């Protein structure tokens, strides 16, 4: 429908404008278990509860906006990944999705390893007691200082990302009298996202060393010659929010192809292969992610098959899920402010946060769900767009969603599946204060990352 065709439609339009949505759900009070954290339910009063705590209480105690994280769900997902891969593989949680000391402790306790990609992430991991040998250090432009700290602290592996870095890490390790375990990150020409993947010969991106033109083989040649390095494997990461495993199949085929070249040329079989992260989660009811055990089975089979064909012994596999562990475990709790119906279009629902606490909608055109959580409602559904309080028209949190038409200022709404890449990408745009991360567990709530204050902001402003 064109906008002009319905200049003065009803508030919750009978005729809906174009957008990314299906028909309104039969019952807006129903919470789809796929997109909400595991312990989420509605109590007898219709109020959403998580970890045994209701959101009205959470808002009173901790304010809004706030990220509410379900500890049992986080631990459960971490454990599911760990169990799915068993003892023949390693699971590295990708810290960039969301990292705090509480998360590091849970990962440690649940037997997972941890990926970091900056000095700050490394400092957080070490300060919360993650053993250094269970940490992998990533990044396309690690500073000399970061490399030195990583080597000195004894990280289990550094993932080399360029020819220059091969020399740099070798040099630093040697000067510290160490031999650093490393993997080489290669780009195999596979780029995967959601339901599709593209396979090309060349990959036009900043990460990794191209398999094309023998560059990855040359990188291996150089790494094997340097005393400061112990080359333990090859790394490949092909994309994000992936549902279809066929991209991994092509990637594994190409990585194993390189292992074969290395075996033939150098007579060494590298003992490890890392297939990266990127496994998808449900942001809306339309998404159908796979379970960790299915993913583990598929990936293990792919690598085993490829290695058998190449007559290589199967290397130890590692994977690096970030989003798939933390993403579904948290939601963002907002208070509704201004509600602005635009006749024939949609109703703009403003919340007390926005693109500063969730940049993914603006950045990636990401889709999210939303629900009224401080009460149940039998009102008609209205087509809504949830927007923030920033001075920016692209400040959208949920582009198209149905909310009850009796929604009013003071109601609480929640956006599920915001555990990954929301707090970790949060900004201070408009000098808005970054929200806290509140953990709920067995009827208790506690702050693990506190809300920023104006004092925090002003402390950095030393002019
Ligand atoms: C981002 C990233 C991950 C994690 O990706 P998710 O989509 O959160 O699973 C894993 N490994 C590498 C190298 C990455 O860059």
Short mmCIF file of C-alpha atoms and ligand atoms in Angstrom, two decimals:
data_model
loop_
_atom_site.label_atom_id
_atom_site.label_comp_id
_atom_site.label_asym_id
_atom_site.label_seq_id
_atom_site.Cartn_x
_atom_site.Cartn_y
_atom_site.Cartn_z
CA UNK A 1 0.00 0.00 0.00
CA UNK A 2 1.30 3.43 -0.75
CA UNK A 3 1.20 5.95 2.04
CA UNK A 4 -0.91 8.43 0.12
CA UNK A 5 -3.64 5.86 -0.50
CA UNK A 6 -4.60 6.01 3.16
CA UNK A 7 -4.04 9.53 4.35
CA UNK A 8 -6.43 9.23 7.25
CA UNK A 9 -6.68 5.58 8.22
CA UNK A 10 -7.73 4.42 11.66
CA UNK A 11 -5.27 4.38 14.54
CA UNK A 12 -4.69 0.62 14.44
CA UNK A 13 -5.05 0.49 10.72
CA UNK A 14 -7.35 -2.05 9.07
CA UNK A 15 -5.18 -1.56 6.02
CA UNK A 16 -1.55 -1.79 6.96
CA UNK A 17 1.35 -0.01 5.31
CA UNK A 18 4.22 -1.93 3.80
CA UNK A 19 6.77 -3.31 6.16
CA UNK A 20 8.58 -6.32 7.53
CA UNK A 21 5.81 -8.00 9.41
CA UNK A 22 3.30 -10.75 9.12
CA UNK A 23 -0.30 -10.65 10.37
CA UNK A 24 -0.76 -9.68 14.01
CA UNK A 25 -0.50 -12.69 16.33
CA UNK A 26 -3.72 -14.16 17.69
CA UNK A 27 -2.81 -13.21 21.23
CA UNK A 28 -0.36 -10.44 22.05
CA UNK A 29 0.03 -11.72 25.60
CA UNK A 30 1.60 -15.00 24.52
CA UNK A 31 5.39 -15.04 24.83
CA UNK A 32 7.15 -17.16 22.23
CA UNK A 33 9.68 -19.35 24.09
CA UNK A 34 11.94 -19.22 21.07
CA UNK A 35 12.76 -15.55 21.42
CA UNK A 36 12.53 -15.10 25.20
CA UNK A 37 15.03 -16.22 27.83
CA UNK A 38 14.32 -19.64 29.20
CA UNK A 39 12.77 -18.77 32.56
CA UNK A 40 10.47 -16.05 31.17
CA UNK A 41 6.76 -16.43 31.86
CA UNK A 42 3.76 -14.27 32.83
CA UNK A 43 2.49 -14.39 36.40
CA UNK A 44 -1.17 -14.47 37.43
CA UNK A 45 -1.39 -10.67 37.08
CA UNK A 46 -0.05 -10.81 33.52
CA UNK A 47 3.32 -9.36 34.52
CA UNK A 48 6.37 -10.89 32.87
CA UNK A 49 8.71 -12.65 35.26
CA UNK A 50 12.23 -13.93 34.61
CA UNK A 51 14.42 -15.91 36.97
CA UNK A 52 11.50 -15.70 39.38
CA UNK A 53 11.52 -11.87 39.49
CA UNK A 54 8.78 -9.74 37.94
CA UNK A 55 9.66 -6.84 35.67
CA UNK A 56 7.72 -4.24 37.66
CA UNK A 57 9.93 -4.99 40.64
CA UNK A 58 13.02 -4.98 38.42
CA UNK A 59 12.11 -1.56 37.03
CA UNK A 60 11.52 -0.21 40.55
CA UNK A 61 14.80 -1.55 41.87
CA UNK A 62 17.08 -0.94 38.92
CA UNK A 63 15.35 1.65 36.75
CA UNK A 64 14.88 1.56 32.99
CA UNK A 65 16.20 1.01 30.45
CA UNK A 66 18.02 -2.08 31.67
CA UNK A 67 19.32 -5.27 30.17
CA UNK A 68 17.88 -8.17 32.16
CA UNK A 69 19.95 -11.35 31.87
CA UNK A 70 18.80 -14.82 32.88
CA UNK A 71 21.76 -16.57 34.53
CA UNK A 72 20.23 -20.04 34.40
CA UNK A 73 19.64 -19.61 30.68
CA UNK A 74 23.20 -18.42 30.07
CA UNK A 75 24.71 -21.29 32.00
CA UNK A 76 22.32 -23.74 30.33
CA UNK A 77 23.28 -22.63 26.83
CA UNK A 78 26.99 -22.59 27.64
CA UNK A 79 26.69 -26.10 29.05
CA UNK A 80 24.68 -27.28 26.05
CA UNK A 81 27.46 -26.15 23.69
CA UNK A 82 30.11 -27.70 25.88
CA UNK A 83 28.27 -31.02 26.14
CA UNK A 84 27.38 -31.07 22.46
CA UNK A 85 31.03 -30.92 21.43
CA UNK A 86 32.27 -33.21 24.19
CA UNK A 87 35.91 -33.70 25.01
CA UNK A 88 37.18 -33.84 21.46
CA UNK A 89 36.47 -30.20 20.75
CA UNK A 90 36.73 -26.81 22.41
CA UNK A 91 34.09 -24.12 22.70
CA UNK A 92 35.39 -20.57 22.80
CA UNK A 93 32.73 -18.03 23.76
CA UNK A 94 33.20 -14.89 21.64
CA UNK A 95 33.57 -12.18 24.28
CA UNK A 96 32.73 -9.37 21.89
CA UNK A 97 29.06 -10.45 21.99
CA UNK A 98 28.90 -9.46 25.65
CA UNK A 99 31.63 -9.58 28.26
CA UNK A 100 31.60 -8.87 31.97
CA UNK A 101 33.35 -10.47 34.90
CA UNK A 102 30.24 -12.40 35.90
CA UNK A 103 30.07 -13.88 32.40
CA UNK A 104 33.76 -14.83 32.53
CA UNK A 105 33.22 -16.66 35.84
CA UNK A 106 30.22 -18.58 34.46
CA UNK A 107 32.19 -19.59 31.37
CA UNK A 108 35.07 -20.75 33.52
CA UNK A 109 32.76 -22.78 35.75
CA UNK A 110 30.93 -24.32 32.79
CA UNK A 111 34.18 -25.41 31.14
CA UNK A 112 34.22 -23.04 28.19
CA UNK A 113 37.12 -21.12 26.74
CA UNK A 114 37.06 -17.46 25.76
CA UNK A 115 37.86 -15.38 22.68
CA UNK A 116 39.01 -11.81 23.19
CA UNK A 117 39.93 -9.25 20.57
CA UNK A 118 41.34 -6.28 22.47
CA UNK A 119 43.45 -5.41 25.48
CA UNK A 120 40.26 -4.39 27.31
CA UNK A 121 38.61 -7.75 26.75
CA UNK A 122 41.81 -9.53 27.77
CA UNK A 123 42.01 -7.46 30.97
CA UNK A 124 38.38 -8.29 31.81
CA UNK A 125 38.94 -12.00 31.21
CA UNK A 126 42.11 -12.16 33.31
CA UNK A 127 40.70 -10.03 36.11
CA UNK A 128 37.81 -12.46 36.53
CA UNK A 129 40.11 -15.44 36.77
CA UNK A 130 39.87 -17.05 33.36
CA UNK A 131 43.04 -19.15 33.06
CA UNK A 132 45.18 -17.57 30.33
CA UNK A 133 45.68 -20.85 28.51
CA UNK A 134 41.92 -20.96 27.87
CA UNK A 135 41.95 -17.56 26.15
CA UNK A 136 42.34 -16.97 22.40
CA UNK A 137 43.43 -13.56 21.18
CA UNK A 138 41.93 -12.26 17.92
CA UNK A 139 42.01 -9.09 15.87
CA UNK A 140 43.19 -7.72 12.55
CA UNK A 141 45.25 -4.95 14.11
CA UNK A 142 46.54 -6.02 17.50
CA UNK A 143 48.91 -3.44 18.90
CA UNK A 144 52.43 -4.34 19.91
CA UNK A 145 51.41 -3.68 23.50
CA UNK A 146 48.38 -5.97 23.21
CA UNK A 147 50.49 -8.74 21.71
CA UNK A 148 53.08 -8.35 24.47
CA UNK A 149 50.43 -8.59 27.19
CA UNK A 150 48.84 -11.60 25.53
CA UNK A 151 52.15 -13.45 25.22
CA UNK A 152 53.31 -12.45 28.70
CA UNK A 153 50.10 -13.57 30.32
CA UNK A 154 50.34 -16.90 28.52
CA UNK A 155 47.22 -16.94 26.34
CA UNK A 156 46.48 -20.33 24.83
CA UNK A 157 46.56 -19.07 21.30
CA UNK A 158 46.95 -15.95 19.25
CA UNK A 159 45.09 -15.99 15.96
CA UNK A 160 47.41 -14.45 13.38
CA UNK A 161 45.66 -12.22 10.89
CA UNK A 162 48.34 -10.91 8.50
CA UNK A 163 51.85 -11.50 7.21
CA UNK A 164 53.11 -8.58 9.28
CA UNK A 165 51.58 -10.03 12.41
CA UNK A 166 53.28 -13.39 11.91
CA UNK A 167 56.62 -11.63 12.21
CA UNK A 168 55.48 -9.28 14.96
CA UNK A 169 54.18 -12.01 17.26
CA UNK A 170 57.21 -14.23 16.60
CA UNK A 171 59.51 -11.37 17.45
CA UNK A 172 57.73 -10.42 20.66
CA UNK A 173 57.48 -14.04 21.82
CA UNK A 174 61.15 -14.59 21.16
CA UNK A 175 62.16 -11.42 22.99
CA UNK A 176 60.20 -12.72 25.98
CA UNK A 177 61.88 -16.09 25.70
CA UNK A 178 58.62 -17.80 24.77
CA UNK A 179 57.18 -19.93 22.02
CA UNK A 180 53.62 -18.74 21.38
CA UNK A 181 50.91 -21.13 20.24
CA UNK A 182 49.22 -19.62 17.18
CA UNK A 183 46.59 -20.31 14.58
CA UNK A 184 46.47 -18.58 11.20
CA UNK A 185 43.17 -17.05 10.24
CA UNK A 186 42.47 -17.57 6.58
CA UNK A 187 39.68 -16.36 4.35
CA UNK A 188 38.28 -19.19 2.31
CA UNK A 189 35.98 -17.16 0.07
CA UNK A 190 32.78 -18.09 1.91
CA UNK A 191 30.54 -15.44 3.33
CA UNK A 192 27.47 -16.69 5.15
CA UNK A 193 24.48 -14.88 6.58
CA UNK A 194 21.08 -16.23 7.64
CA UNK A 195 19.76 -18.47 4.84
CA UNK A 196 22.36 -17.93 2.19
CA UNK A 197 26.05 -18.07 1.63
CA UNK A 198 28.27 -16.79 -1.13
CA UNK A 199 31.33 -18.76 -2.20
CA UNK A 200 33.94 -16.92 -4.21
CA UNK A 201 37.61 -17.30 -4.96
CA UNK A 202 38.60 -14.00 -3.41
CA UNK A 203 37.21 -12.40 -0.32
CA UNK A 204 37.09 -8.64 -0.13
CA UNK A 205 37.46 -8.03 3.60
CA UNK A 206 39.94 -6.89 6.20
CA UNK A 207 40.21 -10.12 8.18
CA UNK A 208 42.46 -13.06 7.57
CA UNK A 209 44.90 -14.17 4.92
CA UNK A 210 43.36 -15.25 1.62
CA UNK A 211 43.50 -18.88 0.65
CA UNK A 212 43.55 -17.59 -2.93
CA UNK A 213 46.84 -17.41 -4.85
CA UNK A 214 48.60 -19.60 -2.31
CA UNK A 215 48.79 -16.78 0.24
CA UNK A 216 47.60 -18.87 3.18
CA UNK A 217 50.08 -21.62 2.26
CA UNK A 218 52.83 -18.99 2.18
CA UNK A 219 51.76 -17.72 5.61
CA UNK A 220 52.03 -21.26 6.97
CA UNK A 221 55.48 -21.63 5.39
CA UNK A 222 56.69 -18.49 7.15
CA UNK A 223 55.10 -19.31 10.51
CA UNK A 224 56.66 -22.78 10.54
CA UNK A 225 60.12 -21.24 10.14
CA UNK A 226 59.92 -18.88 13.10
CA UNK A 227 61.23 -20.04 16.46
CA UNK A 228 58.89 -17.80 18.43
CA UNK A 229 55.79 -19.53 17.04
CA UNK A 230 54.19 -22.92 17.50
CA UNK A 231 51.66 -23.23 14.69
CA UNK A 232 48.80 -25.35 15.98
CA UNK A 233 46.09 -24.82 13.39
CA UNK A 234 44.03 -22.95 10.85
CA UNK A 235 41.14 -20.64 11.66
CA UNK A 236 38.14 -19.71 9.53
CA UNK A 237 35.11 -17.58 10.44
CA UNK A 238 32.52 -17.18 7.71
CA UNK A 239 29.76 -14.89 8.89
CA UNK A 240 27.00 -14.19 11.39
CA UNK A 241 23.41 -15.15 12.20
CA UNK A 242 23.80 -18.29 10.07
CA UNK A 243 21.04 -20.93 9.92
CA UNK A 244 22.21 -22.92 6.93
CA UNK A 245 25.18 -25.23 7.51
CA UNK A 246 26.20 -25.48 3.85
CA UNK A 247 28.51 -22.46 4.12
CA UNK A 248 30.46 -24.36 6.80
CA UNK A 249 30.66 -27.33 4.49
CA UNK A 250 32.37 -25.34 1.76
CA UNK A 251 34.61 -23.60 4.32
CA UNK A 252 35.66 -26.89 5.97
CA UNK A 253 36.36 -28.39 2.56
CA UNK A 254 38.70 -25.53 1.73
CA UNK A 255 40.40 -25.46 5.14
CA UNK A 256 41.04 -29.19 5.00
CA UNK A 257 42.38 -28.68 1.48
CA UNK A 258 44.99 -26.37 2.97
CA UNK A 259 45.83 -28.89 5.73
CA UNK A 260 46.49 -31.39 2.98
CA UNK A 261 48.78 -28.98 1.12
CA UNK A 262 50.65 -28.37 4.39
CA UNK A 263 51.00 -32.11 5.05
CA UNK A 264 52.28 -32.72 1.52
CA UNK A 265 54.74 -29.84 1.60
CA UNK A 266 56.01 -29.90 5.18
CA UNK A 267 55.17 -33.37 6.38
CA UNK A 268 53.21 -31.96 9.32
CA UNK A 269 49.57 -32.46 10.16
CA UNK A 270 48.36 -29.40 12.05
CA UNK A 271 46.45 -30.63 15.09
CA UNK A 272 43.64 -28.04 15.24
CA UNK A 273 41.00 -26.40 13.10
CA UNK A 274 38.75 -23.59 14.25
CA UNK A 275 35.51 -23.02 12.37
CA UNK A 276 34.62 -19.71 14.03
CA UNK A 277 31.19 -18.63 15.22
CA UNK A 278 28.20 -17.06 13.55
CA UNK A 279 25.42 -19.45 14.49
CA UNK A 280 22.00 -17.82 14.37
CA UNK A 281 19.36 -17.24 17.05
CA UNK A 282 15.65 -16.40 16.98
CA UNK A 283 14.98 -12.67 17.04
CA UNK A 284 11.40 -13.15 15.91
CA UNK A 285 9.06 -16.12 15.70
CA UNK A 286 10.02 -16.53 12.03
CA UNK A 287 13.56 -17.65 12.93
CA UNK A 288 14.31 -21.34 13.53
CA UNK A 289 17.79 -21.81 14.95
CA UNK A 290 19.38 -25.23 15.35
CA UNK A 291 20.24 -26.76 18.68
CA UNK A 292 23.93 -26.95 19.70
CA UNK A 293 23.92 -30.76 19.48
CA UNK A 294 22.69 -30.63 15.87
CA UNK A 295 25.35 -28.05 15.00
CA UNK A 296 28.07 -30.06 16.74
CA UNK A 297 27.03 -33.21 14.89
CA UNK A 298 26.93 -31.45 11.53
CA UNK A 299 30.29 -29.70 11.96
CA UNK A 300 32.05 -32.80 13.28
CA UNK A 301 30.70 -34.91 10.42
CA UNK A 302 31.75 -32.36 7.81
CA UNK A 303 35.32 -32.14 9.12
CA UNK A 304 35.66 -35.90 9.65
CA UNK A 305 34.40 -36.62 6.14
CA UNK A 306 36.71 -34.07 4.54
CA UNK A 307 39.70 -35.33 6.49
CA UNK A 308 39.01 -38.95 5.61
CA UNK A 309 38.83 -37.99 1.94
CA UNK A 310 42.17 -36.19 2.27
CA UNK A 311 43.65 -39.07 4.33
CA UNK A 312 44.39 -36.79 7.24
CA UNK A 313 43.76 -37.64 10.85
CA UNK A 314 40.87 -35.52 12.08
CA UNK A 315 42.15 -32.43 13.87
CA UNK A 316 40.72 -31.16 17.13
CA UNK A 317 37.84 -28.84 16.29
CA UNK A 318 37.04 -25.57 18.02
CA UNK A 319 34.08 -23.26 17.55
CA UNK A 320 33.41 -19.72 18.72
CA UNK A 321 29.73 -19.05 19.37
CA UNK A 322 28.96 -15.62 20.82
CA UNK A 323 25.43 -14.66 19.89
CA UNK A 324 24.16 -18.25 20.13
CA UNK A 325 25.07 -18.38 23.81
CA UNK A 326 24.32 -14.92 25.19
CA UNK A 327 21.87 -13.51 22.63
CA UNK A 328 18.66 -15.18 23.80
CA UNK A 329 19.47 -14.89 27.51
CA UNK A 330 18.67 -11.20 27.91
CA UNK A 331 15.98 -8.68 27.05
CA UNK A 332 15.95 -4.92 27.28
CA UNK A 333 13.35 -3.47 29.62
CA UNK A 334 12.09 -0.02 28.64
CA UNK A 335 9.47 2.37 29.94
CA UNK A 336 7.07 3.72 27.37
CA UNK A 337 7.07 7.48 26.99
CA UNK A 338 5.43 9.36 24.16
CA UNK A 339 2.93 7.36 22.08
CA UNK A 340 2.30 9.06 18.74
CA UNK A 341 -0.26 7.58 16.35
CA UNK A 342 0.21 8.56 12.70
CA UNK A 343 -3.08 8.01 10.95
CA UNK A 344 -3.00 5.31 8.31
CA UNK A 345 0.62 4.52 9.01
CA UNK A 346 1.65 3.25 12.39
CA UNK A 347 2.04 4.31 15.98
CA UNK A 348 5.41 5.55 17.12
CA UNK A 349 6.14 4.28 20.61
CA UNK A 350 9.06 6.10 22.22
CA UNK A 351 11.13 4.44 24.91
CA UNK A 352 13.67 5.78 27.37
CA UNK A 353 16.65 4.31 25.48
CA UNK A 354 17.19 3.63 21.80
CA UNK A 355 20.07 3.36 19.36
CA UNK A 356 22.55 3.95 22.18
CA UNK A 357 21.57 0.65 23.80
CA UNK A 358 20.67 -1.23 20.60
CA UNK A 359 22.43 -0.09 17.45
CA UNK A 360 21.73 -3.27 15.52
CA UNK A 361 18.45 -2.12 14.00
CA UNK A 362 20.03 1.04 12.60
CA UNK A 363 23.31 -0.65 11.70
CA UNK A 364 22.16 -3.95 10.20
CA UNK A 365 18.45 -3.43 9.61
CA UNK A 366 18.03 -6.12 12.28
CA UNK A 367 14.59 -7.37 13.24
CA UNK A 368 13.37 -7.63 16.81
CA UNK A 369 10.22 -8.55 18.65
CA UNK A 370 8.59 -6.57 21.46
CA UNK A 371 5.91 -7.15 24.08
CA UNK A 372 4.00 -5.22 26.71
CA UNK A 373 5.32 -6.81 29.90
CA UNK A 374 4.00 -4.85 32.90
CA UNK A 375 0.45 -6.12 32.38
CA UNK A 376 -1.63 -8.25 30.06
CA UNK A 377 -3.95 -6.53 27.62
CA UNK A 378 -6.92 -7.62 25.54
CA UNK A 379 -6.91 -4.46 23.43
CA UNK A 380 -6.75 -4.69 19.65
CA UNK A 381 -3.30 -4.98 18.12
CA UNK A 382 -1.82 -1.83 16.63
CA UNK A 383 1.09 -1.65 14.23
CA UNK A 384 3.87 0.03 16.14
CA UNK A 385 7.40 1.20 15.61
CA UNK A 386 9.48 1.32 18.78
CA UNK A 387 11.84 4.27 18.68
CA UNK A 388 14.36 5.75 21.08
CA UNK A 389 14.93 9.20 22.51
CA UNK A 390 17.88 10.18 20.36
CA UNK A 391 18.06 13.16 18.01
CA UNK A 392 18.15 10.99 14.95
CA UNK A 393 15.27 9.75 12.83
CA UNK A 394 17.06 6.41 12.26
CA UNK A 395 16.85 5.80 16.01
CA UNK A 396 14.63 2.74 15.71
CA UNK A 397 14.67 -0.24 18.07
CA UNK A 398 11.89 -2.36 16.56
CA UNK A 399 10.85 -1.41 13.06
CA UNK A 400 7.50 -3.16 12.77
CA UNK A 401 5.72 -4.92 15.58
CA UNK A 402 2.25 -5.27 17.02
CA UNK A 403 1.52 -3.93 20.47
CA UNK A 404 -1.82 -3.56 22.24
CA UNK A 405 -3.60 -0.36 21.21
CA UNK A 406 -4.19 0.67 24.84
CA UNK A 407 -0.43 1.09 25.33
CA UNK A 408 0.22 4.19 27.41
CA UNK A 409 3.08 6.17 28.91
CA UNK A 410 4.43 4.38 32.00
CA UNK A 411 3.84 0.89 30.62
CA UNK A 412 6.89 -1.36 30.48
CA UNK A 413 7.78 -3.04 27.23
CA UNK A 414 10.61 -5.48 26.59
CA UNK A 415 12.64 -6.35 23.53
CA UNK A 416 13.90 -9.95 23.69
CA UNK A 417 17.15 -11.46 22.35
CA UNK A 418 19.27 -8.41 23.15
CA UNK A 419 22.00 -10.30 25.03
CA UNK A 420 24.49 -10.11 22.15
CA UNK A 421 25.91 -7.01 20.48
CA UNK A 422 23.69 -4.57 22.36
CA UNK A 423 25.42 -3.67 25.64
CA UNK A 424 28.75 -4.48 24.01
CA UNK A 425 28.03 -1.99 21.22
CA UNK A 426 26.30 0.60 23.41
CA UNK A 427 27.31 4.24 23.05
CA UNK A 428 26.90 7.53 24.85
CA UNK A 429 25.27 9.23 21.89
CA UNK A 430 23.47 12.38 23.05
CA UNK A 431 25.25 11.83 26.37
CA UNK A 432 22.70 9.20 27.21
CA UNK A 433 23.86 6.96 30.06
CA UNK A 434 24.48 3.34 29.19
CA UNK A 435 22.03 0.98 30.92
CA UNK A 436 22.99 -1.58 33.54
CA UNK A 437 23.08 -5.32 33.09
CA UNK A 438 20.95 -6.91 35.78
CA UNK A 439 21.24 -10.63 36.34
CA UNK A 440 18.24 -12.55 37.60
CA UNK A 441 18.53 -15.97 39.16
CA UNK A 442 16.31 -18.02 41.44
CA UNK A 443 14.15 -15.17 42.62
CA UNK A 444 16.97 -12.65 43.10
CA UNK A 445 18.31 -9.84 40.96
CA UNK A 446 21.75 -8.27 41.07
CA UNK A 447 23.60 -5.68 39.03
CA UNK A 448 26.68 -7.03 37.24
CA UNK A 449 27.37 -3.93 35.13
CA UNK A 450 26.05 -0.81 36.79
CA UNK A 451 24.21 2.02 35.09
CA UNK A 452 26.43 4.84 33.93
CA UNK A 453 26.05 8.11 35.77
CA UNK A 454 26.47 11.72 34.74
CA UNK A 455 29.52 11.69 36.97
CA UNK A 456 31.01 8.91 34.84
CA UNK A 457 30.43 11.04 31.75
CA UNK A 458 31.90 14.18 33.23
CA UNK A 459 34.92 12.34 34.62
CA UNK A 460 36.19 11.77 31.08
CA UNK A 461 35.63 15.39 30.11
CA UNK A 462 38.78 16.95 31.50
CA UNK A 463 38.91 20.10 29.37
C1 LIG B 1 32.33 -12.30 15.80
C2 LIG B 1 33.14 -13.51 15.84
C3 LIG B 1 32.65 -14.65 16.47
C4 LIG B 1 31.30 -14.73 17.13
O1 LIG B 1 30.26 -14.54 16.23
P1 LIG B 1 28.75 -14.83 16.68
O2 LIG B 1 27.96 -14.43 15.50
O3 LIG B 1 28.48 -13.99 17.87
O4 LIG B 1 28.67 -16.28 17.00
C5 LIG B 1 33.46 -15.76 16.53
N1 LIG B 1 34.71 -15.75 15.98
C6 LIG B 1 35.20 -14.66 15.36
C7 LIG B 1 36.56 -14.72 14.80
C8 LIG B 1 34.43 -13.51 15.26
O5 LIG B 1 34.94 -12.44 14.64
#
